[in-house]
mmCIF file of C-alpha atoms in Angstrom:
data_model
loop_
_atom_site.group_PDB
_atom_site.id
_atom_site.type_symbol
_atom_site.label_atom_id
_atom_site.label_comp_id
_atom_site.label_asym_id
_atom_site.label_seq_id
_atom_site.Cartn_x
_atom_site.Cartn_y
_atom_site.Cartn_z
ATOM 1 C CA MET B 1 -15.550 6.341 -13.541
ATOM 2 C CA HIS B 2 -15.688 9.390 -15.718
ATOM 3 C CA ASP B 3 -13.983 12.729 -16.004
ATOM 4 C CA HIS B 4 -15.732 16.033 -16.552
ATOM 5 C CA THR B 5 -16.178 15.270 -20.258
ATOM 6 C CA GLY B 6 -18.193 12.144 -19.470
ATOM 7 C CA GLU B 7 -15.541 9.841 -20.911
ATOM 8 C CA PRO B 8 -13.911 7.116 -18.788
ATOM 9 C CA CYS B 9 -10.374 7.980 -17.734
ATOM 10 C CA LEU B 10 -8.498 5.011 -19.228
ATOM 11 C CA ASP B 11 -4.796 4.409 -19.695
ATOM 12 C CA ASN B 12 -3.103 2.916 -22.776
ATOM 13 C CA PHE B 13 -4.108 -0.606 -21.713
ATOM 14 C CA GLN B 14 -7.727 0.473 -21.101
ATOM 15 C CA ARG B 15 -7.301 0.302 -17.321
ATOM 16 C CA PRO B 16 -9.639 2.717 -15.507
ATOM 17 C CA LEU B 17 -8.431 4.974 -12.707
ATOM 18 C CA HIS B 18 -10.004 3.714 -9.472
ATOM 19 C CA ASP B 19 -7.541 3.833 -6.543
ATOM 20 C CA LEU B 20 -5.382 6.640 -5.183
ATOM 21 C CA ARG B 21 -2.580 5.873 -2.751
ATOM 22 C CA ILE B 22 -1.257 8.886 -0.851
ATOM 23 C CA SER B 23 2.074 8.859 0.961
ATOM 24 C CA VAL B 24 1.690 11.398 3.776
ATOM 25 C CA THR B 25 5.225 11.126 5.172
ATOM 26 C CA ASP B 26 8.559 9.649 4.124
ATOM 27 C CA ARG B 27 9.462 8.935 7.771
ATOM 28 C CA CYS B 28 8.984 5.694 9.646
ATOM 29 C CA ASN B 29 9.781 4.437 13.153
ATOM 30 C CA LEU B 30 10.787 0.995 11.812
ATOM 31 C CA ARG B 31 13.496 -0.038 9.354
ATOM 32 C CA CYS B 32 11.988 -3.024 7.564
ATOM 33 C CA MET B 33 14.502 -4.799 5.346
ATOM 34 C CA TYR B 34 12.208 -4.780 2.291
ATOM 35 C CA CYS B 35 11.222 -1.106 2.495
ATOM 36 C CA MET B 36 13.535 1.168 4.514
ATOM 37 C CA PRO B 37 16.577 -0.927 5.464
ATOM 38 C CA GLY B 38 18.560 0.614 8.309
ATOM 39 C CA GLU B 39 21.884 0.445 6.496
ATOM 40 C CA VAL B 40 20.473 2.910 3.939
ATOM 41 C CA PHE B 41 17.980 4.896 6.011
ATOM 42 C CA GLY B 42 20.345 5.457 8.961
ATOM 43 C CA ARG B 43 20.578 8.406 11.322
ATOM 44 C CA ASP B 44 22.380 10.464 8.671
ATOM 45 C CA PHE B 45 19.666 9.977 6.060
ATOM 46 C CA VAL B 46 18.113 13.289 4.997
ATOM 47 C CA PHE B 47 14.316 13.188 4.959
ATOM 48 C CA LEU B 48 12.075 15.793 3.370
ATOM 49 C CA ARG B 49 11.704 19.138 5.130
ATOM 50 C CA HIS B 50 8.204 20.072 6.257
ATOM 51 C CA ALA B 51 7.886 22.783 3.586
ATOM 52 C CA GLU B 52 8.558 20.151 0.921
ATOM 53 C CA LEU B 53 5.583 18.031 2.018
ATOM 54 C CA LEU B 54 2.173 18.625 0.570
ATOM 55 C CA SER B 55 -0.109 20.305 3.084
ATOM 56 C CA PHE B 56 -3.371 18.600 4.007
ATOM 57 C CA GLU B 57 -5.235 21.159 1.907
ATOM 58 C CA GLU B 58 -3.027 20.403 -1.098
ATOM 59 C CA ILE B 59 -3.503 16.638 -0.641
ATOM 60 C CA VAL B 60 -7.287 17.046 -0.507
ATOM 61 C CA ARG B 61 -7.238 19.269 -3.579
ATOM 62 C CA VAL B 62 -5.458 16.556 -5.575
ATOM 63 C CA ALA B 63 -7.728 13.867 -4.147
ATOM 64 C CA ARG B 64 -10.848 15.800 -5.121
ATOM 65 C CA GLN B 65 -9.726 16.011 -8.752
ATOM 66 C CA CYS B 66 -8.837 12.306 -8.734
ATOM 67 C CA VAL B 67 -12.349 11.529 -7.515
ATOM 68 C CA ALA B 68 -13.710 13.583 -10.417
ATOM 69 C CA LEU B 69 -11.648 11.315 -12.706
ATOM 70 C CA GLY B 70 -12.993 8.069 -11.254
ATOM 71 C CA VAL B 71 -11.132 7.359 -8.000
ATOM 72 C CA ARG B 72 -13.391 5.508 -5.552
ATOM 73 C CA LYS B 73 -10.827 4.364 -3.001
ATOM 74 C CA ILE B 74 -8.126 6.346 -1.213
ATOM 75 C CA ARG B 75 -5.445 4.706 0.902
ATOM 76 C CA LEU B 76 -3.086 6.659 3.143
ATOM 77 C CA SER B 77 0.404 5.275 3.581
ATOM 78 C CA GLY B 78 3.961 6.411 4.198
ATOM 79 C CA GLY B 79 6.530 5.808 5.625
ATOM 80 C CA GLU B 80 4.336 5.371 8.668
ATOM 81 C CA PRO B 81 1.261 7.597 8.166
ATOM 82 C CA MET B 82 0.555 7.961 11.878
ATOM 83 C CA LEU B 83 3.845 9.847 12.244
ATOM 84 C CA ARG B 84 2.340 12.723 10.224
ATOM 85 C CA HIS B 85 1.216 15.275 12.789
ATOM 86 C CA GLY B 86 -2.557 15.747 12.786
ATOM 87 C CA ILE B 87 -3.247 12.753 10.532
ATOM 88 C CA GLU B 88 -6.754 12.519 11.994
ATOM 89 C CA ARG B 89 -7.566 15.940 10.521
ATOM 90 C CA LEU B 90 -6.503 14.800 7.051
ATOM 91 C CA VAL B 91 -8.691 11.708 7.408
ATOM 92 C CA GLU B 92 -11.621 13.921 8.367
ATOM 93 C CA MET B 93 -11.047 16.173 5.350
ATOM 94 C CA LEU B 94 -10.810 13.238 2.927
ATOM 95 C CA ALA B 95 -13.849 11.568 4.476
ATOM 96 C CA GLY B 96 -15.898 14.463 3.118
ATOM 97 C CA LEU B 97 -15.259 13.424 -0.498
ATOM 98 C CA HIS B 98 -18.127 11.767 -2.387
ATOM 99 C CA ASP B 99 -18.672 10.404 -5.886
ATOM 100 C CA ASP B 100 -21.256 11.743 -8.348
ATOM 101 C CA ASP B 101 -23.964 9.636 -6.698
ATOM 102 C CA GLY B 102 -23.225 11.069 -3.258
ATOM 103 C CA LYS B 103 -21.562 7.888 -2.038
ATOM 104 C CA PRO B 104 -18.542 8.398 0.267
ATOM 105 C CA ILE B 105 -15.134 7.457 -1.114
ATOM 106 C CA GLU B 106 -13.671 4.363 0.561
ATOM 107 C CA LEU B 107 -10.948 5.569 2.912
ATOM 108 C CA ALA B 108 -8.277 3.184 4.176
ATOM 109 C CA MET B 109 -4.792 3.261 5.686
ATOM 110 C CA THR B 110 -1.708 1.038 5.655
ATOM 111 C CA SER B 111 0.320 1.159 8.878
ATOM 112 C CA ASN B 112 2.892 -0.769 10.867
ATOM 113 C CA GLY B 113 0.472 -0.652 13.794
ATOM 114 C CA THR B 114 2.957 0.551 16.399
ATOM 115 C CA LEU B 115 1.008 3.753 17.150
ATOM 116 C CA LEU B 116 -2.424 2.314 16.493
ATOM 117 C CA ALA B 117 -3.485 1.530 20.061
ATOM 118 C CA LYS B 118 -3.406 5.272 20.818
ATOM 119 C CA LYS B 119 -4.881 6.436 17.506
ATOM 120 C CA ALA B 120 -7.546 3.886 16.530
ATOM 121 C CA ARG B 121 -10.524 5.655 18.127
ATOM 122 C CA ALA B 122 -9.613 9.094 16.759
ATOM 123 C CA LEU B 123 -9.044 7.689 13.257
ATOM 124 C CA LYS B 124 -12.377 5.855 13.293
ATOM 125 C CA ASP B 125 -14.189 8.953 14.542
ATOM 126 C CA ALA B 126 -12.537 11.021 11.794
ATOM 127 C CA GLY B 127 -13.969 8.724 9.113
ATOM 128 C CA LEU B 128 -11.328 6.073 8.426
ATOM 129 C CA MET B 129 -13.056 2.892 7.256
ATOM 130 C CA ARG B 130 -10.411 0.169 7.332
ATOM 131 C CA LEU B 131 -6.804 -0.675 7.998
ATOM 132 C CA ASN B 132 -4.028 -2.866 6.632
ATOM 133 C CA ILE B 133 -1.402 -3.618 9.271
ATOM 134 C CA SER B 134 2.107 -4.914 8.574
ATOM 135 C CA LEU B 135 3.197 -7.754 10.861
ATOM 136 C CA ASP B 136 5.947 -9.983 9.504
ATOM 137 C CA ALA B 137 6.486 -12.187 12.561
ATOM 138 C CA LEU B 138 5.132 -13.076 15.990
ATOM 139 C CA ASP B 139 8.505 -14.317 17.194
ATOM 140 C CA GLU B 140 10.209 -11.293 18.741
ATOM 141 C CA SER B 141 13.717 -11.985 17.437
ATOM 142 C CA ILE B 142 12.467 -12.563 13.875
ATOM 143 C CA PHE B 143 10.237 -9.486 14.122
ATOM 144 C CA ARG B 144 13.230 -7.393 15.184
ATOM 145 C CA ARG B 145 15.335 -8.765 12.352
ATOM 146 C CA MET B 146 12.615 -7.971 9.806
ATOM 147 C CA THR B 147 11.872 -4.490 11.178
ATOM 148 C CA GLY B 148 15.295 -3.323 12.329
ATOM 149 C CA GLY B 149 14.169 -3.283 15.961
ATOM 150 C CA GLY B 150 12.307 -0.330 17.393
ATOM 151 C CA SER B 151 9.152 -2.145 18.439
ATOM 152 C CA ALA B 152 7.735 -5.550 19.342
ATOM 153 C CA PRO B 153 4.975 -7.783 17.958
ATOM 154 C CA GLU B 154 2.920 -7.352 21.138
ATOM 155 C CA ILE B 155 2.616 -3.619 20.461
ATOM 156 C CA VAL B 156 1.294 -4.304 16.959
ATOM 157 C CA LEU B 157 -1.134 -6.920 18.316
ATOM 158 C CA GLU B 158 -2.445 -4.342 20.812
ATOM 159 C CA GLY B 159 -3.001 -1.957 17.923
ATOM 160 C CA ILE B 160 -4.883 -4.603 15.935
ATOM 161 C CA ALA B 161 -7.115 -5.306 18.948
ATOM 162 C CA ALA B 162 -7.776 -1.578 19.334
ATOM 163 C CA ALA B 163 -8.729 -1.273 15.657
ATOM 164 C CA GLN B 164 -11.152 -4.183 16.003
ATOM 165 C CA SER B 165 -12.681 -2.745 19.167
ATOM 166 C CA VAL B 166 -13.542 0.562 17.473
ATOM 167 C CA GLY B 167 -14.899 -1.102 14.323
ATOM 168 C CA LEU B 168 -12.088 -0.543 11.815
ATOM 169 C CA THR B 169 -12.895 -3.951 10.388
ATOM 170 C CA PRO B 170 -12.120 -6.258 8.819
ATOM 171 C CA VAL B 171 -8.495 -5.624 9.736
ATOM 172 C CA LYS B 172 -6.099 -7.056 7.157
ATOM 173 C CA VAL B 173 -2.657 -8.085 8.394
ATOM 174 C CA ASN B 174 0.129 -8.202 5.803
ATOM 175 C CA ALA B 175 3.316 -10.246 6.140
ATOM 176 C CA VAL B 176 6.124 -10.004 3.598
ATOM 177 C CA ILE B 177 7.822 -13.402 3.481
ATOM 178 C CA LYS B 178 11.565 -13.546 2.836
ATOM 179 C CA ARG B 179 13.264 -16.907 2.452
ATOM 180 C CA GLY B 180 15.661 -17.751 5.242
ATOM 181 C CA VAL B 181 14.215 -15.057 7.485
ATOM 182 C CA ASN B 182 10.549 -15.469 8.359
ATOM 183 C CA GLU B 183 8.944 -18.321 6.404
ATOM 184 C CA SER B 184 8.813 -20.163 9.746
ATOM 185 C CA GLU B 185 6.239 -17.556 10.849
ATOM 186 C CA ILE B 186 3.628 -18.367 8.192
ATOM 187 C CA LEU B 187 1.776 -21.026 10.187
ATOM 188 C CA PRO B 188 2.038 -19.226 13.554
ATOM 189 C CA LEU B 189 0.465 -16.136 11.949
ATOM 190 C CA VAL B 190 -2.366 -18.205 10.447
ATOM 191 C CA ARG B 191 -2.982 -19.876 13.810
ATOM 192 C CA ARG B 192 -2.900 -16.564 15.682
ATOM 193 C CA PHE B 193 -5.593 -14.935 13.563
ATOM 194 C CA ARG B 194 -7.990 -17.860 13.077
ATOM 195 C CA HIS B 195 -11.384 -17.191 14.707
ATOM 196 C CA THR B 196 -10.558 -13.477 15.127
ATOM 197 C CA GLY B 197 -12.073 -11.940 11.985
ATOM 198 C CA VAL B 198 -8.633 -10.669 10.962
ATOM 199 C CA ILE B 199 -7.695 -11.474 7.353
ATOM 200 C CA MET B 200 -4.091 -12.684 7.228
ATOM 201 C CA ARG B 201 -2.315 -11.940 3.942
ATOM 202 C CA PHE B 202 1.095 -13.072 2.737
ATOM 203 C CA ILE B 203 3.108 -11.060 0.219
ATOM 204 C CA GLU B 204 5.901 -12.324 -1.975
ATOM 205 C CA TYR B 205 9.130 -10.436 -1.253
ATOM 206 C CA MET B 206 9.347 -7.844 -3.998
ATOM 207 C CA ASP B 207 12.052 -5.956 -5.936
ATOM 208 C CA VAL B 208 11.023 -2.429 -4.980
ATOM 209 C CA GLY B 209 13.466 0.479 -5.077
ATOM 210 C CA ASN B 210 17.220 0.031 -5.154
ATOM 211 C CA THR B 211 17.979 -0.481 -1.491
ATOM 212 C CA ASN B 212 16.564 -3.831 -0.408
ATOM 213 C CA GLY B 213 19.111 -6.020 -2.228
ATOM 214 C CA TRP B 214 16.366 -8.154 -3.770
ATOM 215 C CA ARG B 215 17.185 -11.504 -5.378
ATOM 216 C CA LEU B 216 14.732 -14.021 -6.827
ATOM 217 C CA ASP B 217 16.204 -16.619 -4.444
ATOM 218 C CA ASP B 218 14.718 -14.626 -1.535
ATOM 219 C CA VAL B 219 11.155 -15.152 -2.755
ATOM 220 C CA VAL B 220 8.950 -17.721 -1.056
ATOM 221 C CA THR B 221 6.286 -18.135 -3.720
ATOM 222 C CA ALA B 222 2.579 -17.859 -3.083
ATOM 223 C CA ARG B 223 2.213 -21.492 -4.220
ATOM 224 C CA GLU B 224 4.667 -22.599 -1.530
ATOM 225 C CA ILE B 225 2.893 -20.507 1.097
ATOM 226 C CA LEU B 226 -0.522 -21.910 0.167
ATOM 227 C CA ALA B 227 0.742 -25.506 0.132
ATOM 228 C CA LEU B 228 2.253 -25.069 3.594
ATOM 229 C CA ILE B 229 -0.973 -23.647 5.030
ATOM 230 C CA ASP B 230 -3.211 -26.131 3.211
ATOM 231 C CA ARG B 231 -1.453 -29.104 4.833
ATOM 232 C CA GLU B 232 -2.464 -27.886 8.288
ATOM 233 C CA HIS B 233 -5.577 -25.852 7.469
ATOM 234 C CA PRO B 234 -7.262 -26.999 4.226
ATOM 235 C CA LEU B 235 -8.095 -24.087 1.929
ATOM 236 C CA ALA B 236 -10.830 -23.299 -0.565
ATOM 237 C CA PRO B 237 -10.524 -20.466 -3.108
ATOM 238 C CA ILE B 238 -12.829 -17.459 -2.833
ATOM 239 C CA ALA B 239 -13.777 -15.906 -6.162
ATOM 240 C CA PRO B 240 -13.183 -12.137 -6.384
ATOM 241 C CA SER B 241 -16.499 -10.324 -6.066
ATOM 242 C CA THR B 242 -15.613 -7.321 -8.213
ATOM 243 C CA GLU B 243 -13.068 -6.375 -10.839
ATOM 244 C CA GLY B 244 -10.279 -4.417 -9.201
ATOM 245 C CA GLU B 245 -11.351 -5.225 -5.639
ATOM 246 C CA GLY B 246 -7.746 -5.843 -4.739
ATOM 247 C CA VAL B 247 -4.578 -7.626 -5.702
ATOM 248 C CA ALA B 248 -4.840 -10.527 -3.257
ATOM 249 C CA GLU B 249 -5.943 -14.044 -4.137
ATOM 250 C CA ARG B 250 -8.442 -14.942 -1.423
ATOM 251 C CA TRP B 251 -8.739 -18.317 0.277
ATOM 252 C CA ALA B 252 -11.114 -19.541 2.970
ATOM 253 C CA LEU B 253 -10.035 -21.921 5.697
ATOM 254 C CA ARG B 254 -12.410 -24.832 5.036
ATOM 255 C CA ASP B 255 -13.270 -25.194 8.728
ATOM 256 C CA GLY B 256 -14.810 -21.712 8.661
ATOM 257 C CA SER B 257 -12.212 -20.209 11.000
ATOM 258 C CA GLY B 258 -11.111 -17.407 8.724
ATOM 259 C CA GLU B 259 -9.740 -16.110 5.444
ATOM 260 C CA ILE B 260 -6.220 -15.662 4.138
ATOM 261 C CA GLY B 261 -4.864 -13.876 1.115
ATOM 262 C CA VAL B 262 -1.731 -14.156 -0.969
ATOM 263 C CA ILE B 263 -0.291 -11.336 -3.043
ATOM 264 C CA THR B 264 1.681 -12.740 -5.960
ATOM 265 C CA SER B 265 3.753 -9.632 -6.565
ATOM 266 C CA VAL B 266 6.536 -11.623 -8.255
ATOM 267 C CA THR B 267 5.294 -14.948 -9.623
ATOM 268 C CA GLN B 268 1.974 -13.822 -11.101
ATOM 269 C CA ALA B 269 1.989 -10.193 -12.150
ATOM 270 C CA PHE B 270 -1.346 -8.409 -11.777
ATOM 271 C CA CYS B 271 -0.425 -5.368 -13.873
ATOM 272 C CA HIS B 272 -3.303 -6.019 -16.292
ATOM 273 C CA THR B 273 -5.831 -5.066 -13.599
ATOM 274 C CA CYS B 274 -3.810 -2.310 -11.905
ATOM 275 C CA ASN B 275 -5.967 0.775 -11.489
ATOM 276 C CA ARG B 276 -3.848 2.626 -8.910
ATOM 277 C CA LEU B 277 -2.340 6.090 -8.972
ATOM 278 C CA ARG B 278 0.212 7.169 -6.343
ATOM 279 C CA LEU B 279 0.834 10.610 -4.862
ATOM 280 C CA SER B 280 4.235 10.996 -3.218
ATOM 281 C CA THR B 281 4.890 12.887 -0.013
ATOM 282 C CA ASP B 282 6.206 15.901 -1.908
ATOM 283 C CA GLY B 283 3.505 16.016 -4.546
ATOM 284 C CA LYS B 284 4.699 13.878 -7.432
ATOM 285 C CA LEU B 285 2.249 11.623 -9.215
ATOM 286 C CA TYR B 286 3.406 8.090 -10.039
ATOM 287 C CA THR B 287 1.523 5.630 -12.218
ATOM 288 C CA CYS B 288 3.456 2.567 -11.004
ATOM 289 C CA LEU B 289 5.196 1.410 -7.825
ATOM 290 C CA PHE B 290 8.225 0.707 -10.045
ATOM 291 C CA ALA B 291 8.229 4.117 -11.739
ATOM 292 C CA THR B 292 11.475 5.976 -12.340
ATOM 293 C CA GLU B 293 9.968 9.456 -12.473
ATOM 294 C CA GLY B 294 6.737 11.214 -11.559
ATOM 295 C CA VAL B 295 4.657 14.205 -12.612
ATOM 296 C CA ASP B 296 5.246 17.197 -10.340
ATOM 297 C CA LEU B 297 1.929 18.534 -9.039
ATOM 298 C CA ARG B 298 3.360 20.575 -6.156
ATOM 299 C CA ALA B 299 4.561 23.414 -8.391
ATOM 300 C CA LEU B 300 1.092 23.646 -9.951
ATOM 301 C CA LEU B 301 -0.616 23.475 -6.546
ATOM 302 C CA ARG B 302 1.527 26.372 -5.301
ATOM 303 C CA ASP B 303 1.170 28.471 -8.433
ATOM 304 C CA PRO B 304 -1.417 31.208 -7.740
ATOM 305 C CA SER B 305 -2.613 30.919 -11.320
ATOM 306 C CA GLY B 306 -2.948 27.127 -11.201
ATOM 307 C CA ASP B 307 -6.646 26.291 -11.164
ATOM 308 C CA ASP B 308 -8.466 23.005 -10.494
ATOM 309 C CA ALA B 309 -9.301 22.418 -14.156
ATOM 310 C CA THR B 310 -5.596 22.523 -15.036
ATOM 311 C CA LEU B 311 -4.813 20.230 -12.116
ATOM 312 C CA ARG B 312 -7.427 17.729 -13.265
ATOM 313 C CA GLN B 313 -6.114 17.851 -16.837
ATOM 314 C CA ARG B 314 -2.551 17.208 -15.610
ATOM 315 C CA ILE B 315 -3.685 14.172 -13.607
ATOM 316 C CA ALA B 316 -5.815 12.826 -16.462
ATOM 317 C CA ALA B 317 -2.970 13.242 -18.944
ATOM 318 C CA ALA B 318 -0.586 11.324 -16.661
ATOM 319 C CA TRP B 319 -3.051 8.436 -16.465
ATOM 320 C CA ARG B 320 -4.036 8.394 -20.146
ATOM 321 C CA CYS B 321 -0.452 8.074 -21.372
ATOM 322 C CA ARG B 322 0.316 5.345 -18.809
ATOM 323 C CA THR B 323 1.893 2.192 -20.235
ATOM 324 C CA ASP B 324 3.322 0.727 -17.007
ATOM 325 C CA ARG B 325 3.444 -3.030 -16.634
ATOM 326 C CA TYR B 326 6.788 -3.533 -14.934
ATOM 327 C CA SER B 327 6.000 -6.796 -13.179
ATOM 328 C CA GLN B 328 4.789 -8.413 -16.392
ATOM 329 C CA LEU B 329 8.054 -7.468 -18.064
ATOM 330 C CA ARG B 330 10.228 -8.518 -15.123
ATOM 331 C CA HIS B 331 10.813 -12.048 -16.348
ATOM 332 C CA GLU B 332 12.073 -10.773 -19.683
ATOM 333 C CA MET B 333 14.636 -8.511 -18.046
ATOM 334 C CA THR B 334 18.213 -9.563 -17.486
ATOM 335 C CA GLU B 335 19.213 -6.723 -15.212
ATOM 336 C CA THR B 336 17.617 -4.299 -12.778
ATOM 337 C CA LEU B 337 16.201 -1.071 -14.093
ATOM 338 C CA PRO B 338 18.217 1.900 -12.824
ATOM 339 C CA GLY B 339 16.903 4.579 -10.559
ATOM 340 C CA ARG B 340 13.592 3.163 -9.350
ATOM 341 C CA ILE B 341 11.851 5.190 -6.696
ATOM 342 C CA GLU B 342 11.861 3.928 -3.102
ATOM 343 C CA MET B 343 8.644 2.393 -1.727
ATOM 344 C CA SER B 344 8.863 4.512 1.438
ATOM 345 C CA TYR B 345 8.624 7.626 -0.737
ATOM 346 C CA ILE B 346 5.461 6.761 -2.657
ATOM 347 C CA GLY B 347 3.819 4.400 -0.192
ATOM 348 C CA GLY B 348 3.969 0.692 -0.893
#
């Protein structure tokens, strides 16, 4: 994980740059209450114009410089990334990136799965390696409440099956659990994906952006989730295999029927291992999901005199001066920080 000078690209807390998350669109066909609630992102909401989005060539140019600085994993997100026209072509372009040893960069995508049945084969053929799919409920009425309508769990399940059939495995399914809404779905989701090879992961409801009306009371903690599952399906912890392999605590079902994960986004901050940089849809670089402002790369990308060395220096400088550890500080805060960026804009 080195830049062109041979030195590791480390931030102020000595965290190396390893992951790049790219938001390819700010649009989505669902209105999930924790990300793009319908009362905010209604039909009058103004999304970015096409000219404001980074082109595929511009995205790849940024990604290439990030790889030179140590990035070994790229994840495409949104909004819903499959709504970006020609997304398969971007996947193909990014799949051509390699590290200094000639090893391909790990290329993944986070999606709501509603368009996946149609796209899975093309994405796999283009070079996508794995997928995280959001599915907050199997019960249709709860699913519709969580997602603002617009689809059904069966459509997402068809997409998951399609991903498995083309080899985009292991598929990870993510459920955000909000108290009073979908905690009743935890066990049905575990049961549904036992013996399937799908890794079911539960995420604590998180205070992202300014629009989801988050309160600590809404959080079902990872400890509660694990205790609930363990009573029906005894669990055994799985030790992480590598530093920075992910933010989920991993647990095996003791009967060998599968694996689950919990993401303790609220109760146990994992800022100390965060090695992720985020590129927004319109070309701003964010060093934290909870950032209030980003570094504008689009102007540099569209400046005829802006060369790759300058681009790489700008990215490296943003990372090296990084001091973000919002979640670790959360418990010391008495009020919400103003002006946080929305998750749909920089890709949760």
